[in-house]
XYZ file of C-alpha atoms in Angstrom:
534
model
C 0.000 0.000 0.000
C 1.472 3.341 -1.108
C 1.832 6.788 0.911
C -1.368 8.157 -1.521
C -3.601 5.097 -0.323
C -5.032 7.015 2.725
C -5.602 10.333 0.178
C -7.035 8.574 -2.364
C -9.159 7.025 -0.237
C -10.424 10.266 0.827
C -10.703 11.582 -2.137
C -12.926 8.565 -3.171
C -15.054 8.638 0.102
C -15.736 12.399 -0.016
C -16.665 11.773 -3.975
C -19.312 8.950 -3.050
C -20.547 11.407 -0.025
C -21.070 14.312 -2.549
C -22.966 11.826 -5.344
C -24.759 10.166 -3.313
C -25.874 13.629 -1.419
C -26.395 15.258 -4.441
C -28.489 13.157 -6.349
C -30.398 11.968 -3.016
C -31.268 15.099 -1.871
C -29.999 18.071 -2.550
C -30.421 18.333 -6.269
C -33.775 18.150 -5.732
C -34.390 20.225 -2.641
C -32.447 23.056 -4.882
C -34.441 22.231 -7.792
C -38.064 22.508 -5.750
C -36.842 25.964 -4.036
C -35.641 26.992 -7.266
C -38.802 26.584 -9.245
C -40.780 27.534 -6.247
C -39.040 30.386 -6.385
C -39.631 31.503 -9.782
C -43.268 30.773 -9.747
C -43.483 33.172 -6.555
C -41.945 35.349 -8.844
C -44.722 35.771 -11.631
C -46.588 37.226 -8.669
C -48.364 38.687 -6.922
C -50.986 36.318 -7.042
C -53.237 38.018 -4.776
C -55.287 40.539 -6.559
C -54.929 43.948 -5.158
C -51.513 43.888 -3.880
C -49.434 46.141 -5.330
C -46.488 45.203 -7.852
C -43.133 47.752 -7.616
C -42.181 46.261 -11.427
C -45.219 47.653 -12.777
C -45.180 51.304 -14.197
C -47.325 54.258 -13.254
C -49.321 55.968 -16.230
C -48.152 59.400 -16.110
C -50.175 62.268 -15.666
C -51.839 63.247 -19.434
C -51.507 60.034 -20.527
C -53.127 57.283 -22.125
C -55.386 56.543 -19.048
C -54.400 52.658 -19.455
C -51.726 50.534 -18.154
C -49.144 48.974 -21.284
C -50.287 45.800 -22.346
C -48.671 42.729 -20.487
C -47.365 41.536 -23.724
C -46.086 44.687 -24.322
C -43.591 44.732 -21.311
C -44.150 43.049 -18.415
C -44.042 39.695 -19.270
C -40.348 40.109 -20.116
C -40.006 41.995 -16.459
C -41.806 39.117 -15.199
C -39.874 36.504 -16.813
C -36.625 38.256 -15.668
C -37.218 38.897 -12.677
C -38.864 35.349 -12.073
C -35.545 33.552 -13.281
C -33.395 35.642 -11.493
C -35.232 35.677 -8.526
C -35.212 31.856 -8.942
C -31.283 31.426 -9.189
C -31.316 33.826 -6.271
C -33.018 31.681 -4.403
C -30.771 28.388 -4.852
C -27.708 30.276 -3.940
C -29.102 31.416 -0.966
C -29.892 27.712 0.114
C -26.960 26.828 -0.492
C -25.205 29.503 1.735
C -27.600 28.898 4.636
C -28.509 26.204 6.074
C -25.875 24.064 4.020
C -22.748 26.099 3.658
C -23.023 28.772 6.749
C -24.764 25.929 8.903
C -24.319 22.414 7.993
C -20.906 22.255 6.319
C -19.923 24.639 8.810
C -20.969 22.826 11.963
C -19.293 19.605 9.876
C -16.095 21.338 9.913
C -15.896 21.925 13.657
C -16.583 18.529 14.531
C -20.216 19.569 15.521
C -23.429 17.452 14.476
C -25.451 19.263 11.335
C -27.479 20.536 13.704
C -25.056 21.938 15.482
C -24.632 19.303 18.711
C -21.308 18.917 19.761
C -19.945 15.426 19.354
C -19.148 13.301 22.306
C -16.310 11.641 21.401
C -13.763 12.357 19.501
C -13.605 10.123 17.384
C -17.182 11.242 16.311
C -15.811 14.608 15.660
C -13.104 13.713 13.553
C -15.398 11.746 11.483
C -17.439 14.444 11.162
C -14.306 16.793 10.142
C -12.549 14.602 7.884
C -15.153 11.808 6.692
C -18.382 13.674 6.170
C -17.938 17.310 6.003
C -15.515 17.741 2.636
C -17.976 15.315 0.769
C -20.850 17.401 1.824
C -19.638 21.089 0.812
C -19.059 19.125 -2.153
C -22.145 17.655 -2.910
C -23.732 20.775 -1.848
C -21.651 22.979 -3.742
C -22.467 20.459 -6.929
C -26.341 20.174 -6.641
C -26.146 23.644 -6.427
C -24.525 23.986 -9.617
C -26.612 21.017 -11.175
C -29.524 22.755 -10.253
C -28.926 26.278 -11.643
C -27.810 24.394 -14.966
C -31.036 22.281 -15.435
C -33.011 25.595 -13.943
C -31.244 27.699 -16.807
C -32.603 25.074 -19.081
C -35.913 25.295 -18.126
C -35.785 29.237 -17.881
C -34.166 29.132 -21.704
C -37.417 26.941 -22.739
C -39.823 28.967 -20.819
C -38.232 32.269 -22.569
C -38.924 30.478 -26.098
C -42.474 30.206 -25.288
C -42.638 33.629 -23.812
C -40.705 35.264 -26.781
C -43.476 33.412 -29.042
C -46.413 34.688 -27.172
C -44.754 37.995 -27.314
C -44.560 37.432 -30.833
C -47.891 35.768 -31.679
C -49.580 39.518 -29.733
C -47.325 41.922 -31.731
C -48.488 40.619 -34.927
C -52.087 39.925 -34.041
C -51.488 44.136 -33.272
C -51.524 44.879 -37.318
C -53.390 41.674 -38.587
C -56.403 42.895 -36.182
C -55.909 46.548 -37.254
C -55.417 45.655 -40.770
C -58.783 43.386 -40.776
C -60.949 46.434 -39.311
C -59.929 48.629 -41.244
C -60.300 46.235 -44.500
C -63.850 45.765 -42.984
C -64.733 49.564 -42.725
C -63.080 50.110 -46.007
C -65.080 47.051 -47.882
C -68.175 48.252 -46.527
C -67.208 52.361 -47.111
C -67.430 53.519 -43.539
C -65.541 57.166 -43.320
C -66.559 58.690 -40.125
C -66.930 62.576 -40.066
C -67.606 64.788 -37.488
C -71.271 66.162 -37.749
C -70.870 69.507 -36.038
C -70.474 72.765 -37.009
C -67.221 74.323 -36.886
C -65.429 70.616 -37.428
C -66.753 68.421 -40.093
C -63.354 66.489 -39.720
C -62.409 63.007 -40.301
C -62.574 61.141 -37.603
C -59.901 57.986 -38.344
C -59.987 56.597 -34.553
C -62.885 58.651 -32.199
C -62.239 59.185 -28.193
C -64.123 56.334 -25.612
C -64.827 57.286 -22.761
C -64.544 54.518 -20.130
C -67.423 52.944 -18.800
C -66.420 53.103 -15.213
C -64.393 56.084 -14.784
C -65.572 58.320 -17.925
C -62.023 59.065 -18.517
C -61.188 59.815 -22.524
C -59.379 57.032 -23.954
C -57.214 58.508 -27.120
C -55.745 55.349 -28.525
C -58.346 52.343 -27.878
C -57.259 50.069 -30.188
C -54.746 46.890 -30.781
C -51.396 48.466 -29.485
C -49.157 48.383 -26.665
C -51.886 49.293 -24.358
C -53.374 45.552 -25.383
C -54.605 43.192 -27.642
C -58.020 42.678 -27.294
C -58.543 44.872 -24.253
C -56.784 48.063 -22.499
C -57.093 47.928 -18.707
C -58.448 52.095 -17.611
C -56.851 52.808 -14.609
C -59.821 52.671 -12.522
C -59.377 48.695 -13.348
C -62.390 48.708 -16.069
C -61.335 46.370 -19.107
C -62.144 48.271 -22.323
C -62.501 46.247 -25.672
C -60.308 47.315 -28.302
C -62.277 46.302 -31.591
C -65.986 46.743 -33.161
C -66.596 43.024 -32.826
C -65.735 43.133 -29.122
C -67.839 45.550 -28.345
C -65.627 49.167 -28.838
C -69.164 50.375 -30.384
C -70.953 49.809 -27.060
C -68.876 53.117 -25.075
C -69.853 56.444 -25.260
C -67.926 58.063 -28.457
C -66.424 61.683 -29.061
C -65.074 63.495 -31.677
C -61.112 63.766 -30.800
C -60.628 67.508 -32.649
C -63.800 68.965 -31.242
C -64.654 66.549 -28.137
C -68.374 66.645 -29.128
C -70.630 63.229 -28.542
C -70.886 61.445 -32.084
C -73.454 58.549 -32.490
C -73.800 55.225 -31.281
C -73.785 53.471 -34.841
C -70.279 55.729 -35.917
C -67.742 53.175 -36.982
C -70.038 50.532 -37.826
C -72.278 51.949 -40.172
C -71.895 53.476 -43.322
C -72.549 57.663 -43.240
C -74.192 58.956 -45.894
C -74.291 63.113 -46.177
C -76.680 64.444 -47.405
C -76.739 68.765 -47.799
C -80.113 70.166 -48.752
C -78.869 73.226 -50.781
C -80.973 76.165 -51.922
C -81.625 79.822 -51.367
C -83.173 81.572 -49.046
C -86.846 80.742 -48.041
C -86.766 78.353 -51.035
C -88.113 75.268 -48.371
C -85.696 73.353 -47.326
C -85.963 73.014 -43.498
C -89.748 72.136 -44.827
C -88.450 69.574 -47.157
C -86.099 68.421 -44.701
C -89.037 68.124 -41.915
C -91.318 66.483 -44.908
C -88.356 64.126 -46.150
C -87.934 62.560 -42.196
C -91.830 62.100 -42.387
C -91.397 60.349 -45.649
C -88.997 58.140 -44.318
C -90.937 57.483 -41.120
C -94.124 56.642 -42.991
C -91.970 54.202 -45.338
C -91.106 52.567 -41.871
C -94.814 52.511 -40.539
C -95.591 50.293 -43.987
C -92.687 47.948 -42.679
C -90.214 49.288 -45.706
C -87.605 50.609 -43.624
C -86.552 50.938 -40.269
C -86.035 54.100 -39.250
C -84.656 55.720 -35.811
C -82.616 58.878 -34.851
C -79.394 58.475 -33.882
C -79.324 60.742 -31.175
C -81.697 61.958 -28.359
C -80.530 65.204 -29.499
C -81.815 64.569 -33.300
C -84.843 63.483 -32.171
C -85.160 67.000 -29.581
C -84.301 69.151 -33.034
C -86.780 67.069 -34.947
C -89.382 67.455 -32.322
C -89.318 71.126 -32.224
C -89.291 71.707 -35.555
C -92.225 69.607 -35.955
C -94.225 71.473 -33.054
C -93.345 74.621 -34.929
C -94.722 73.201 -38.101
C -98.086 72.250 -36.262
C -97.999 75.936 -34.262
C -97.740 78.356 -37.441
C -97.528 75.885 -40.437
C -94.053 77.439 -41.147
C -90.156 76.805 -40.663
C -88.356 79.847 -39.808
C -85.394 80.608 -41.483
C -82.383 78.686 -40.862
C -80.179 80.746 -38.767
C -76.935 80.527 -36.860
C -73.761 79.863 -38.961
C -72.501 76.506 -40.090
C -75.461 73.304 -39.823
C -75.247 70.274 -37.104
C -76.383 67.838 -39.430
C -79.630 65.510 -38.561
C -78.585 61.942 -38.393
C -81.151 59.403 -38.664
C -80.627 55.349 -38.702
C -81.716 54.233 -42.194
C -81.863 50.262 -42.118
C -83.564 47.892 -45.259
C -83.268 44.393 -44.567
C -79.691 43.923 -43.017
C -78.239 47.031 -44.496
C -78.254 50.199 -42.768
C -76.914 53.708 -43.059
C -76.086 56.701 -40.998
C -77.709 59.086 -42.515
C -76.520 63.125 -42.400
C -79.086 65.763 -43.422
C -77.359 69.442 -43.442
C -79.790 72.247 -43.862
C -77.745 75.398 -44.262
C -79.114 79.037 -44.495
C -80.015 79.653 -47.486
C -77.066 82.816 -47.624
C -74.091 80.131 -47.357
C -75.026 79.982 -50.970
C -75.618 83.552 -51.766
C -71.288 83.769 -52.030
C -68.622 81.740 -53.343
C -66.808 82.865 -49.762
C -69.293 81.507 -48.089
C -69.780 78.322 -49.742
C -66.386 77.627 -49.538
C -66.932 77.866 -45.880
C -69.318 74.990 -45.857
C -66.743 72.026 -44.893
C -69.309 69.256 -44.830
C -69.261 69.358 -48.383
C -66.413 67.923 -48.937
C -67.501 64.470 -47.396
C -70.913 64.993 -49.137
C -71.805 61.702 -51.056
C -74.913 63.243 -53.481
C -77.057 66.749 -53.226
C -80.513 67.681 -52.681
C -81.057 70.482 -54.633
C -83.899 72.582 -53.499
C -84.934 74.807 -56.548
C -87.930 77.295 -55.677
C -88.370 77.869 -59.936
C -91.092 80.741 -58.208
C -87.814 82.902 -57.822
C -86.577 82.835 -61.268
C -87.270 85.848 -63.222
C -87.802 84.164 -66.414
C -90.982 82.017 -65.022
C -92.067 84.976 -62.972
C -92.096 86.702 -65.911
C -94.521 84.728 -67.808
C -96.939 84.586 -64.640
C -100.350 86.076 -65.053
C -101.619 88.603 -62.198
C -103.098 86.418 -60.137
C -100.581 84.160 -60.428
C -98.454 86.560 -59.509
C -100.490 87.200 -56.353
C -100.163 83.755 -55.673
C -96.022 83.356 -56.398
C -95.523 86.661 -53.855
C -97.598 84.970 -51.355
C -95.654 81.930 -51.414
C -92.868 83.641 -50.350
C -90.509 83.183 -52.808
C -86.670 82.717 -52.542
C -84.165 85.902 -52.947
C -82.338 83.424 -55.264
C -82.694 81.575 -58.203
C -82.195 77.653 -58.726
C -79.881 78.751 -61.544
C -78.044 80.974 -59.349
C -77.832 79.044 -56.435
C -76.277 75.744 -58.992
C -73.623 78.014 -60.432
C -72.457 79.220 -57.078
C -72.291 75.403 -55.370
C -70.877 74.086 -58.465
C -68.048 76.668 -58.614
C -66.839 75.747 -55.330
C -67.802 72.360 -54.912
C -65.034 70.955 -57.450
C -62.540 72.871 -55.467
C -63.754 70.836 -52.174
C -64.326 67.721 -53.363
C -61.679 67.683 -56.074
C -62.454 65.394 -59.143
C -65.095 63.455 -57.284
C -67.984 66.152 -58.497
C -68.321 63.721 -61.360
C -69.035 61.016 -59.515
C -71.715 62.474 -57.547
C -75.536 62.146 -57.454
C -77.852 65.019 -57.498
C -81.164 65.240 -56.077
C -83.507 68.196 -57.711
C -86.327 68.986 -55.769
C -88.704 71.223 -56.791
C -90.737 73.046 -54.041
C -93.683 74.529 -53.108
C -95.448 72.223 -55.680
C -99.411 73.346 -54.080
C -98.714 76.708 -55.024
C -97.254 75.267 -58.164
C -100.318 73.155 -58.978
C -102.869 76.092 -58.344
C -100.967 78.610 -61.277
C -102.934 78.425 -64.292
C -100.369 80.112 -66.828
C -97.682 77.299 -66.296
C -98.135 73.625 -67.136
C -98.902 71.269 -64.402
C -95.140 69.639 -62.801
C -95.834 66.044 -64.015
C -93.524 63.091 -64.033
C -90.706 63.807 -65.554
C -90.381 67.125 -63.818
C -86.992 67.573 -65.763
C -89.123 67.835 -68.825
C -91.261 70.094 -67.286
C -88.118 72.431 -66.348
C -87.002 72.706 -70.045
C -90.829 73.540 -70.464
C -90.589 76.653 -68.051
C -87.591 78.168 -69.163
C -84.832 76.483 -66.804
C -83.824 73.998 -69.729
C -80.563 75.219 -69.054
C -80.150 74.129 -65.346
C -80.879 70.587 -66.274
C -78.586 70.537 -68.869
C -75.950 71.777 -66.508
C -76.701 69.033 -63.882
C -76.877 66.244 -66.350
C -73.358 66.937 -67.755
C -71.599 68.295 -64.230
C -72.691 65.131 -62.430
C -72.766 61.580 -62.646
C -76.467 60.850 -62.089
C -79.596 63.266 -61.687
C -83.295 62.666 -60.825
C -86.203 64.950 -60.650
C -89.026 65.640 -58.286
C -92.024 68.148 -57.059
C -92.735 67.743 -53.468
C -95.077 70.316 -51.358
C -93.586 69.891 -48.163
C -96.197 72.159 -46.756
C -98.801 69.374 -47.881
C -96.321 66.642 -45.923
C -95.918 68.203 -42.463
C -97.705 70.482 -39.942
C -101.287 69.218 -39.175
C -103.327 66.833 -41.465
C -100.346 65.882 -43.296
C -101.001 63.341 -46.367
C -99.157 60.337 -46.574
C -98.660 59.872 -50.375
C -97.015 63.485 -50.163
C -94.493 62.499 -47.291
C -93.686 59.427 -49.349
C -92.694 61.157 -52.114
C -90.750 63.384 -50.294
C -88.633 61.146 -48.833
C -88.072 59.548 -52.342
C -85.095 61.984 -52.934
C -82.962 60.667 -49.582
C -84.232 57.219 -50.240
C -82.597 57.656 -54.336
C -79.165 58.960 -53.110
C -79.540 55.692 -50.207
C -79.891 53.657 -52.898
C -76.532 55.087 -54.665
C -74.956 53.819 -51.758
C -75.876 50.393 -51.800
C -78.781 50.200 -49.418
C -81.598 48.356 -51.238
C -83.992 51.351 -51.444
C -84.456 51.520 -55.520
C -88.062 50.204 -55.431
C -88.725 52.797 -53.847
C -86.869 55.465 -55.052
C -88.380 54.675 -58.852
C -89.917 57.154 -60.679
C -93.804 56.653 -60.719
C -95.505 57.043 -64.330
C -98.149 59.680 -63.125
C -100.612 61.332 -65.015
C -100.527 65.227 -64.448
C -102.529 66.507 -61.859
C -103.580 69.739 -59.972
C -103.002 69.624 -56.271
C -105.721 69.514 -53.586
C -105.059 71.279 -50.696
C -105.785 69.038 -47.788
């Protein structure tokens, strides 16, 4: 036997110690604090308690935390891990290193008992305590490595959730706004002073009725954006984003309930002064609302505002019989829900004064017209000097006492038409025009003009305005003609088949939209006819 026997044997006994304590217990208690540790770490698990990793929103703000995706779940996972390793090392130090290996080395009992003999202690010094640092110190090691492991796997499946949210972000934008695109819904602001495209409008939270700027997919969340009064707000249409309280974000005014799922559909009533057109407007609502009563249309206001403005013009219509003139500046456009079928439209009726036309300036002025998808042009032919001119005396009586309009038709289309290329650019030619004639009972009751019949257009060339058709048909893509008395379709004792035809104009330039109105909107073959007062 050689001098090295005794060290060798040693070295062989404290080898078998540290095995044999490593892979019976230690490797495993390491392992179990370790990932013990880490799963403590994805805390807190208690809801309420507070979380020092997590961010404050900052005052102005998006009121919404970031999206876990967004950054805490890499803070988590770091922290976790770390936490984790922290967390074997420290078992390692204490009890096994500061306590057990320690006690080991002074010829102490792991727990600390003195031994009585000495030969116990020296075993203790020399036989068990070198293989025990050792087989502490290597399930320590063996259990950071396979914890690494683990950590490395779990950060593959975090970086791929990470991954699989920031590309749902555009894919989910991308789809909404291929759906509001595919079915042509441009939001616009419907108040005067804005008229302004609205790409992404304000919520207001449900809870907290804080403005929400940004709710959307984005690194506030996917699906959701948590409001810092802990409310969860959906972040698309089809989650319900349509369901909170919307505002215009350059004007902060309340838009409708159906904006951003429903196609909008303006529609400016434009004419001179006193030529009818809050009338027509009150008769063309009618219309529509005795379409719905036959079960052709749903129809309902979009606002309880709209159906305040609609109310009082319609109590002032029963009071006097007359609309006042339209005064105060730019129009807040009525916005009625238009639905055939499963189709529906937001539909936006402007009724300016009748001086926004009276100047190029002024029409200019008159922003909503750029959005405009057709025009209802209100032509009072009673204020054109060429058919006043070939009135007899009575029916001259008769045109003054209908109140005719400082303003021609003709004057009024040259005037929109100059400006309305310069705000809507080349798409003049592919709009829709709506010619209304008014005050048709005052019309019908004229004996030295011919009778407005079917094709009222014909009837125009007939009266001297041949010239104003001609114009519309070659300015616009598509024209259509009408004589409507809206004093016959509103106040009291209204008649039906008049408030049906007036609504035929709106439910035409629906139609041009791609709401399935055009059975309705078809011209009827009518045999001329004077008109009975009711």
């Amino acid at each position: 036997m050689t001098v090295l026997s005794p060290v060798t044997f040693l070295v062989v006994w404290t080898g078998i110690i540290a095995v044999g304590l490593c892979l019976g217990r230690v490797l495993w208690t390491f392992l179990r604090v370790g990932a013990r540790a880490v799963w403590r770490g994805l805390g807190p698990w208690q809801p309420g308690r507070t979380d020092q990793r997590v961010p404050l929103v900052a005052a102005g703000a998006e009121p919404a935390h970031l999206g876990y995706y967004w950054r805490q779940l890499w803070v988590d996972a770091c922290t976790a891990g770390r936490y984790g390793m922290q967390v074997v090392w420290t078992a390692f130090r204490d009890p096994w290193l500061h306590r057990i290996v320690r006690n080991l080395f002074r010829g102490r009992h792991p727990s600390g008992r003195r031994g009585r003999a000495p030969i116990n202690r020296f075993g203790y010094m020399v036989l068990v305590a070198p293989g025990t640092f050792v087989g502490a110190l290597l399930g320590a090691v063996l259990a950071t490595v396979l914890l690494a492991v683990s950590l490395l796997y779990f950060g593959l499946l975090v970086g791929l959730v990470w991954l699989g949210c920031a590309t749902a972000v555009p894919v989910l934008r991308a789809v909404e706004r291929g759906w509001a695109l595919a079915r042509g819904i441009r939001v616009k602001c419907p108040y005067p002073g804005c008229y302004r495209p609205v790409p992404l409008a304000v919520h207001r939270c449900s809870g907290c009725q804080k403005p929400h700027k940004s709710l959307r997919p984005g690194r506030h969340g996917v699906l959701g954006h948590g409001c810092v009064c802990g409310h969860r707000l959906p972040t698309t249409r089809l989650a319900g984003r349509g369901k909170l309280t919307a505002l215009c974000p350059h004007c902060d005014r309340v838009l409708p309930e159906t904006v951003g799922t429903t196609r909008v559909v303006h529609a400016p009533l434009v004419g001179g002064t006193s030529s009818g057109k809050t009338m027509l407007m009150a008769a063309m609502v009618e219309g529509l609302h005795a379409w719905a009563r036959h079960g052709d249309l749903s129809v309902e206001y979009a606002s309880a505002e709209d159906r305040r403005t609609f109310n009082d013009l319609n109590q002032e219509l029963n009071s006097t019989g007359w609309a006042h003139a339209t005064t105060g500046g730019q129009p807040r456009a009525l916005m009625l829900t238009v639905a055939r079928g499963r189709r529906r439209r937001l539909l936006y009726l402007y009724d300016p004064m009748g001086e926004s036309v009276s100047e190029a300036e002024r029409v200019r002025a008159q922003k909503y017209l750029e959005h405009t998808d057709g025009v209802v042009l209100v032509a009072d032919v009673l204020a054109d000097l060429k058919v006043r001119g070939r009135l007899g005396t009575e029916d001259a009586e008769r045109a003054g006492a209908a109140r005719p309009s400082t303003q021609g038709p003709w004057e009024t289309y040259q005037r929109l038409t100059g400006e309305l290329n310069a705000l809507t650019g080349r798409r003049r030619g592919r709009l829709s025009v709506a010619t209304v004639v008014t005050k048709r009972d005052v019309l019908d009751r004229l004996v030295t003009l011919p009778v407005p019949g079917a094709r009222v257009d014909t009837w125009l060339e007939e009266i001297g305005l041949g010239g104003l058709v001609r114009a519309i048909g070659h300015d616009f893509k598509d024209a259509r003609y009408w004589a409507v008395s809206a004093h016959a379709a509103t106040g009291t004792g209204p008649l039906e088949s008049e408030q049906r035809r007036a609504a035929e104009p709106v439910l035409w330039l629906l139609a041009a939209s791609g709401l399935k109105t055009p059975a309705l909107s078809a011209p009827r073959a009518e045999p001329e006819k004077r008109y009975s007062p009711a």
